[in-house]
mmCIF file of C-alpha atoms in Angstrom:
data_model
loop_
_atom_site.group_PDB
_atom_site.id
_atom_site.type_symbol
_atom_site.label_atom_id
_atom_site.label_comp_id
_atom_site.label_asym_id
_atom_site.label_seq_id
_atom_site.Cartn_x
_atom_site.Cartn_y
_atom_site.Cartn_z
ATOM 1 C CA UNK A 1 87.809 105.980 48.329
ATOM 2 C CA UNK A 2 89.187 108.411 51.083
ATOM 3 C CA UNK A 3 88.672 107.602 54.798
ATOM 4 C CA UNK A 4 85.441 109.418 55.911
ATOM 5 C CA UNK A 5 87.625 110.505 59.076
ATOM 6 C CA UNK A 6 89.851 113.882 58.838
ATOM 7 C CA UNK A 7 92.253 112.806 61.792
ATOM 8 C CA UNK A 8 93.361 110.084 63.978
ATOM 9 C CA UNK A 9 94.233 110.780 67.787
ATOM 10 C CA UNK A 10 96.186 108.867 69.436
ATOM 11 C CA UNK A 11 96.632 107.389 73.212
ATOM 12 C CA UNK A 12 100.527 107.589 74.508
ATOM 13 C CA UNK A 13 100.891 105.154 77.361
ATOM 14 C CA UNK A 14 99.731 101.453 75.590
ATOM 15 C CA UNK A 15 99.151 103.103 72.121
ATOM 16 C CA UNK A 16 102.598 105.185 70.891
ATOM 17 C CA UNK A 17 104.738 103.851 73.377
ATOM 18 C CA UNK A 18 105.050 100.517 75.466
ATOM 19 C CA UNK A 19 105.157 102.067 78.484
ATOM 20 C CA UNK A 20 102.763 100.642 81.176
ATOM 21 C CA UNK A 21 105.240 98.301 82.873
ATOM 22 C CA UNK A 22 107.655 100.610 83.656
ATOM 23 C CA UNK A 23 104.783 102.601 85.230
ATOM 24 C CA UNK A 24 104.001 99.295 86.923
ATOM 25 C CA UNK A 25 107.779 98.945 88.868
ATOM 26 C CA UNK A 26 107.766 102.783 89.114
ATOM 27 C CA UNK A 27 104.486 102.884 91.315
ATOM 28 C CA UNK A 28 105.832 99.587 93.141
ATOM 29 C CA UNK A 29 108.943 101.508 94.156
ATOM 30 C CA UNK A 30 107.403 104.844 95.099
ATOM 31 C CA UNK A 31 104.612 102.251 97.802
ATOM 32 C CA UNK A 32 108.129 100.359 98.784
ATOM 33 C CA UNK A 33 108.559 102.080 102.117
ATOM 34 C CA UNK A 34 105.337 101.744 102.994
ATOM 35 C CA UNK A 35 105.237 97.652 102.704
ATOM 36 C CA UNK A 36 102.953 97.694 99.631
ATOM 37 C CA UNK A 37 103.539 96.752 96.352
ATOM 38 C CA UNK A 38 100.596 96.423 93.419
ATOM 39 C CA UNK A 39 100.242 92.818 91.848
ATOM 40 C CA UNK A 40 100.252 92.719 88.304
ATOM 41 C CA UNK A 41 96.914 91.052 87.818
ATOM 42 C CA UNK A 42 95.165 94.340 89.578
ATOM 43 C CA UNK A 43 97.479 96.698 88.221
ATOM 44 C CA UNK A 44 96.538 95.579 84.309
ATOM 45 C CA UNK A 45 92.757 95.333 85.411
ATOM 46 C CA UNK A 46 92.323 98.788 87.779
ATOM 47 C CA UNK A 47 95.624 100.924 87.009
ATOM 48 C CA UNK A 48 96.968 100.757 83.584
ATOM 49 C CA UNK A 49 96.391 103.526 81.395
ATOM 50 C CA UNK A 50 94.647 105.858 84.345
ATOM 51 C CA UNK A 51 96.321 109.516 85.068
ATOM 52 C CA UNK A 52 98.748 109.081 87.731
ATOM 53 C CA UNK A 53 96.454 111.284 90.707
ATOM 54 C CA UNK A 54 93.871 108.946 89.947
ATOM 55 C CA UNK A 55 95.655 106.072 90.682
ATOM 56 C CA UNK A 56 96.898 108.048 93.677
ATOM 57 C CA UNK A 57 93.281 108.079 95.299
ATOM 58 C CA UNK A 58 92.839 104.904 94.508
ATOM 59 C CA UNK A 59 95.968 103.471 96.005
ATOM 60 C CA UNK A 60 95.910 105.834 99.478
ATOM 61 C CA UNK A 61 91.968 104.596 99.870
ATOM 62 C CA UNK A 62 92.748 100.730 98.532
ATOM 63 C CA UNK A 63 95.900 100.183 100.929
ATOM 64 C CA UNK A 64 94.774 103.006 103.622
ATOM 65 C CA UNK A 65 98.179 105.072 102.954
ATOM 66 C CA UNK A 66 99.341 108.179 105.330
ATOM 67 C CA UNK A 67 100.254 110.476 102.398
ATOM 68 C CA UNK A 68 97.614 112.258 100.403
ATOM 69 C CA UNK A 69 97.182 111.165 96.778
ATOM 70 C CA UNK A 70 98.637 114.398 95.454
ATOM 71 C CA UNK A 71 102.052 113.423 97.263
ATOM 72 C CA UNK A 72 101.528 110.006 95.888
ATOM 73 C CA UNK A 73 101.469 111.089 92.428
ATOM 74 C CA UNK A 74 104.403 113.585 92.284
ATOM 75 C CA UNK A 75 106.543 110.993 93.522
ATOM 76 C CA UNK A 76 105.489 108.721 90.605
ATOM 77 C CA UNK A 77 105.806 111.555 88.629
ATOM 78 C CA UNK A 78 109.348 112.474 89.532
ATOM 79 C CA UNK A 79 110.581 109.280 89.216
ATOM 80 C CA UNK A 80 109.176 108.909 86.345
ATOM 81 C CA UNK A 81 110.915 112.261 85.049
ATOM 82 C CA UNK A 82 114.169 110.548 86.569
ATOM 83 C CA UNK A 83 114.195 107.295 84.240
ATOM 84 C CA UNK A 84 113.235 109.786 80.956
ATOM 85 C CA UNK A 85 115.815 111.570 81.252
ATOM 86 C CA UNK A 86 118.201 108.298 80.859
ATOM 87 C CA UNK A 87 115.529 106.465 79.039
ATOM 88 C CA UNK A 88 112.944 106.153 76.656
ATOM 89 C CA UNK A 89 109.694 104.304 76.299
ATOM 90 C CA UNK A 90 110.402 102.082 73.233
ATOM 91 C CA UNK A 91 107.161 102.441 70.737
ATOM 92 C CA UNK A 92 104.773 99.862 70.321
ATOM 93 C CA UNK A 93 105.079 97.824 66.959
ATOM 94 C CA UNK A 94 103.752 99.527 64.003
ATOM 95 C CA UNK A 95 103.920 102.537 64.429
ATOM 96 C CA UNK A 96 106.471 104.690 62.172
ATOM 97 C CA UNK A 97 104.574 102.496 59.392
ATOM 98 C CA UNK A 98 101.603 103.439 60.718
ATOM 99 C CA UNK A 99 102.116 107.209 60.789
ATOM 100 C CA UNK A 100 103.402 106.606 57.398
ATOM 101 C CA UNK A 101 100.053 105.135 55.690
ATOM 102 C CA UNK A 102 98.043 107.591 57.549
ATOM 103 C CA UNK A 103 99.838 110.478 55.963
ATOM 104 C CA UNK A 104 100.370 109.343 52.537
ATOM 105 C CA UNK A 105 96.183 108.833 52.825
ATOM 106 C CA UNK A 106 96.214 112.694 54.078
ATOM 107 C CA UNK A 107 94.898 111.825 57.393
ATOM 108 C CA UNK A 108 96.052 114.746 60.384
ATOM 109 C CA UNK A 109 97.249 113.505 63.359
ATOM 110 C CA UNK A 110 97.014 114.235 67.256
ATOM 111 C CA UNK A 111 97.968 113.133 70.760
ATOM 112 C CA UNK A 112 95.480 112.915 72.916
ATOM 113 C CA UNK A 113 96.569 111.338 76.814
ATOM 114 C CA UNK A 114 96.869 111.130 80.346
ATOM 115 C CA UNK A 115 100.213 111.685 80.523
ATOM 116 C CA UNK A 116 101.907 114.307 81.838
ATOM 117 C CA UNK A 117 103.574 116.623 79.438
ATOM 118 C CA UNK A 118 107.230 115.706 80.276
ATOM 119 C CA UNK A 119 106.366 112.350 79.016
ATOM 120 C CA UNK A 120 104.882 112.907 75.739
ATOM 121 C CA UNK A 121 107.634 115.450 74.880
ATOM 122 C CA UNK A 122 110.518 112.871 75.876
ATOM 123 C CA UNK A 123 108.884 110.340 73.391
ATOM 124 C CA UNK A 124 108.932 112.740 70.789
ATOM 125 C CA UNK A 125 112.144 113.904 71.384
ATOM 126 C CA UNK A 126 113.840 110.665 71.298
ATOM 127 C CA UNK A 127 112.356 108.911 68.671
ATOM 128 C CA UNK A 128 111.836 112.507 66.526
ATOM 129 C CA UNK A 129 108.303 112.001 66.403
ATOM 130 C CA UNK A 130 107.190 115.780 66.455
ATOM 131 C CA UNK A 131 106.620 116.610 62.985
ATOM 132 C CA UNK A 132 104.368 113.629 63.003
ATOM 133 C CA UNK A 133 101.422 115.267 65.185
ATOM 134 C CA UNK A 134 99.448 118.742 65.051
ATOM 135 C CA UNK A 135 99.000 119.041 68.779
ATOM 136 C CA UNK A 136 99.230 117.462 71.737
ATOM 137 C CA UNK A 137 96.665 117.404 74.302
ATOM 138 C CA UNK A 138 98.021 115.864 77.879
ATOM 139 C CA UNK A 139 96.906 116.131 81.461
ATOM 140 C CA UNK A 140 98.459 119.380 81.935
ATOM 141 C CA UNK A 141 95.969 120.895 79.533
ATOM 142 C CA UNK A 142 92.953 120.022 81.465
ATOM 143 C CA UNK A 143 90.988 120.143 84.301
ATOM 144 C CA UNK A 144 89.553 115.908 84.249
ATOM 145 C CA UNK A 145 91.446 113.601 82.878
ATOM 146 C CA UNK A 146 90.109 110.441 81.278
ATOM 147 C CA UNK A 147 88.407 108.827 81.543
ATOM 148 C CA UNK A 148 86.230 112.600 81.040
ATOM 149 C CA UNK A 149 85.759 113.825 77.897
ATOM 150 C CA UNK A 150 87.505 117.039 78.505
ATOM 151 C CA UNK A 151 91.348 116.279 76.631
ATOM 152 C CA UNK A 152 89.253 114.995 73.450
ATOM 153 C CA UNK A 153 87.059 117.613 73.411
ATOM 154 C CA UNK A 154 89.603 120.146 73.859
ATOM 155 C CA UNK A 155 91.774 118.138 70.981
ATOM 156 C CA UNK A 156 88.336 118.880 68.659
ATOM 157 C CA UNK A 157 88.592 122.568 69.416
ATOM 158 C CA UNK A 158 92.051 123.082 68.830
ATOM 159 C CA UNK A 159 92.041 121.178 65.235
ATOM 160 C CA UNK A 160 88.372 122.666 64.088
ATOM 161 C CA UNK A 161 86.869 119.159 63.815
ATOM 162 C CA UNK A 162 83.556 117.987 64.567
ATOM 163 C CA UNK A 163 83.473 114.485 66.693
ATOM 164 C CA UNK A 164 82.427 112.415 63.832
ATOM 165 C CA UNK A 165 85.217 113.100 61.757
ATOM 166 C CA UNK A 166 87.809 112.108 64.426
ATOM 167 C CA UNK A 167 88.995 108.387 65.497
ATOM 168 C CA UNK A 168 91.125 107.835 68.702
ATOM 169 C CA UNK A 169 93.301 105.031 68.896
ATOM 170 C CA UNK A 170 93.031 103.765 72.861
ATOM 171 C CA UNK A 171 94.322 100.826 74.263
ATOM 172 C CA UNK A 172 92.522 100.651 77.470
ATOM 173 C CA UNK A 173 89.162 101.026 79.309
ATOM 174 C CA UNK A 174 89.575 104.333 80.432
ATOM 175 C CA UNK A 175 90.781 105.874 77.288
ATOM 176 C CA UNK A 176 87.748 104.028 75.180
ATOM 177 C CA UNK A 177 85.369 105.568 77.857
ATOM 178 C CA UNK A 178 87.155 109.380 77.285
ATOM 179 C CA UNK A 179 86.677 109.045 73.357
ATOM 180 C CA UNK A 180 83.083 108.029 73.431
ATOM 181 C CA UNK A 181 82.032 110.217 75.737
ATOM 182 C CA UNK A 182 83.627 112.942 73.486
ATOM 183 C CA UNK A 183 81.621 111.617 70.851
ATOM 184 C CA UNK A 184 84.638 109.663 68.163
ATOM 185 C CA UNK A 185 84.720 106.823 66.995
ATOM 186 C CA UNK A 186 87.216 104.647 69.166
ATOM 187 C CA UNK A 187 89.499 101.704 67.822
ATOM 188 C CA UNK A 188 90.517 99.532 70.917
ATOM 189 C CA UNK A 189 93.888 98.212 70.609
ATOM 190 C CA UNK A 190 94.079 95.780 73.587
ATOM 191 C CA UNK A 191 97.943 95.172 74.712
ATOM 192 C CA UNK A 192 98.826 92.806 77.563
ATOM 193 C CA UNK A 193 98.613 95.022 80.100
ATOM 194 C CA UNK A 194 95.576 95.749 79.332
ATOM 195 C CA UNK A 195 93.999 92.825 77.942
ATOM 196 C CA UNK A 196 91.670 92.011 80.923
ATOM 197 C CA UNK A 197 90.081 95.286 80.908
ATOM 198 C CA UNK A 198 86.457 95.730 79.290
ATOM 199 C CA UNK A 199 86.516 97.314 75.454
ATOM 200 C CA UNK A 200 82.740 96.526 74.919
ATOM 201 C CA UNK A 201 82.263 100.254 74.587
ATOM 202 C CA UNK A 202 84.556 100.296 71.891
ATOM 203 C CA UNK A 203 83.812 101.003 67.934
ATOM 204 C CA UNK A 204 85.675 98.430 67.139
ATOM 205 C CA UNK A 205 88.593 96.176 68.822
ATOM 206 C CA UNK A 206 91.587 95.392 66.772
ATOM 207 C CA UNK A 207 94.833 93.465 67.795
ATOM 208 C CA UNK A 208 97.320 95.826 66.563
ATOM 209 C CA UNK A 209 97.698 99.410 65.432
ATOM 210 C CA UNK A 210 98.436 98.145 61.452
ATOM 211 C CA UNK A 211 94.770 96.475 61.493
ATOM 212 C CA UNK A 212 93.559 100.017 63.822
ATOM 213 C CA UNK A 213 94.887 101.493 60.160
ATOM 214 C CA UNK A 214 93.312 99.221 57.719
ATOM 215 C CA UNK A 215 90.194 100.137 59.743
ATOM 216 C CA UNK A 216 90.407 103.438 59.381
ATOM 217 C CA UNK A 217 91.438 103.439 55.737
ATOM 218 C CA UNK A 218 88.124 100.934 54.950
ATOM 219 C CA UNK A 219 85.758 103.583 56.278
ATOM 220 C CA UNK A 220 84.818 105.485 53.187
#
């Protein structure tokens, strides 16, 4: 029996790629000359898988920083530039076979994130993912960021689908909060970084993107 879904959409930081701790020693070196550095523990609970001027506000008002949170986030943002263009996020298990069953079952496919533009389109470039998704929706598209609605909704619009016959695949609190609110269903996909965060909001919570799959497949 087919999946009653039309499309999966998928998180980038956590979800595609394992990403979240080079953002961690990234945001540690841009807060280096001012004495601060973020401790693991908070960064998995408050930071991981947030848009990089939110975590900007958050650090300038937690450690009571001179530069603005705009300032705060392009520098994370350039240096983060800097190590993609010598690097490249490694993906998280499962996923070429994952892409794989969904399209052999017929399923389209989207990116839906946070991330900055630059970022999705070096993960795509270096592990030739393009052909594998219909759009991409990142924070350059919209006005709020998750956790808001706005990048799913906007995802919806640009693929002609109605909410209920989308699924997002989010591996964090925020990005479970952004899907809901759009109205999806949301697989949680909890990864280390991320494990202490709260997926009770979540349609379901799996413990790796092959079971987020069988999921998906059993919902006739």
């Amino acid at each position: 029996m087919p999946s009653r879904f039309k499309a999966v959409l998928f998180d980038h930081d956590g979800a595609l790629v394992e990403s979240e701790a080079v953002h961690h020693a990234i945001w540690n070196q841009v807060l280096q000359p001012y004495g601060v550095q973020i401790p693991v523990e908070l960064f998995m609970a408050d930071f991981s898988g947030v848009p990089a001027i939110t975590n900007g506000h958050d650090i300038k008002k937690r450690y009571a920083l001179a530069p603005d949170a705009a300032e705060l986030a392009d520098t994370k943002n350039g240096m983060t530039a800097e190590y993609l263009a010598t690097h490249a996020f490694p993906l998280m298990p499962g996923v070429r076979e994952s892409l794989a069953r969904l399209q052999a079952a017929g399923l389209r496919k989207g990116v839906v994130t946070g991330a900055r533009m630059f970022a999705i389109a070096a993960t795509l470039r270096s592990h030739a993912l393009a052909p594998e998704f219909e759009i991409v929706i990142s924070a350059d598209e919209v006005v709020h960021s998750k956790p808001a609605p706005e990048c799913y909704l906007l995802a919806l619009e640009k693929m002609g689908l109605q909410a209920h016959e989308a699924v997002a695949f989010e591996d964090t609190e925020h990005g479970v909060a952004s899907a809901i609110a759009a109205g999806l269903a949301c697989v949680a996909i909890p990864t280390a970084m991320s494990a202490v965060q709260d997926f009770s909001a979540a349609t379901v919570v799996v413990p790796d993107m092959a079971s987020a799959v069988d999921w998906v497949l059993r919902q006739g």
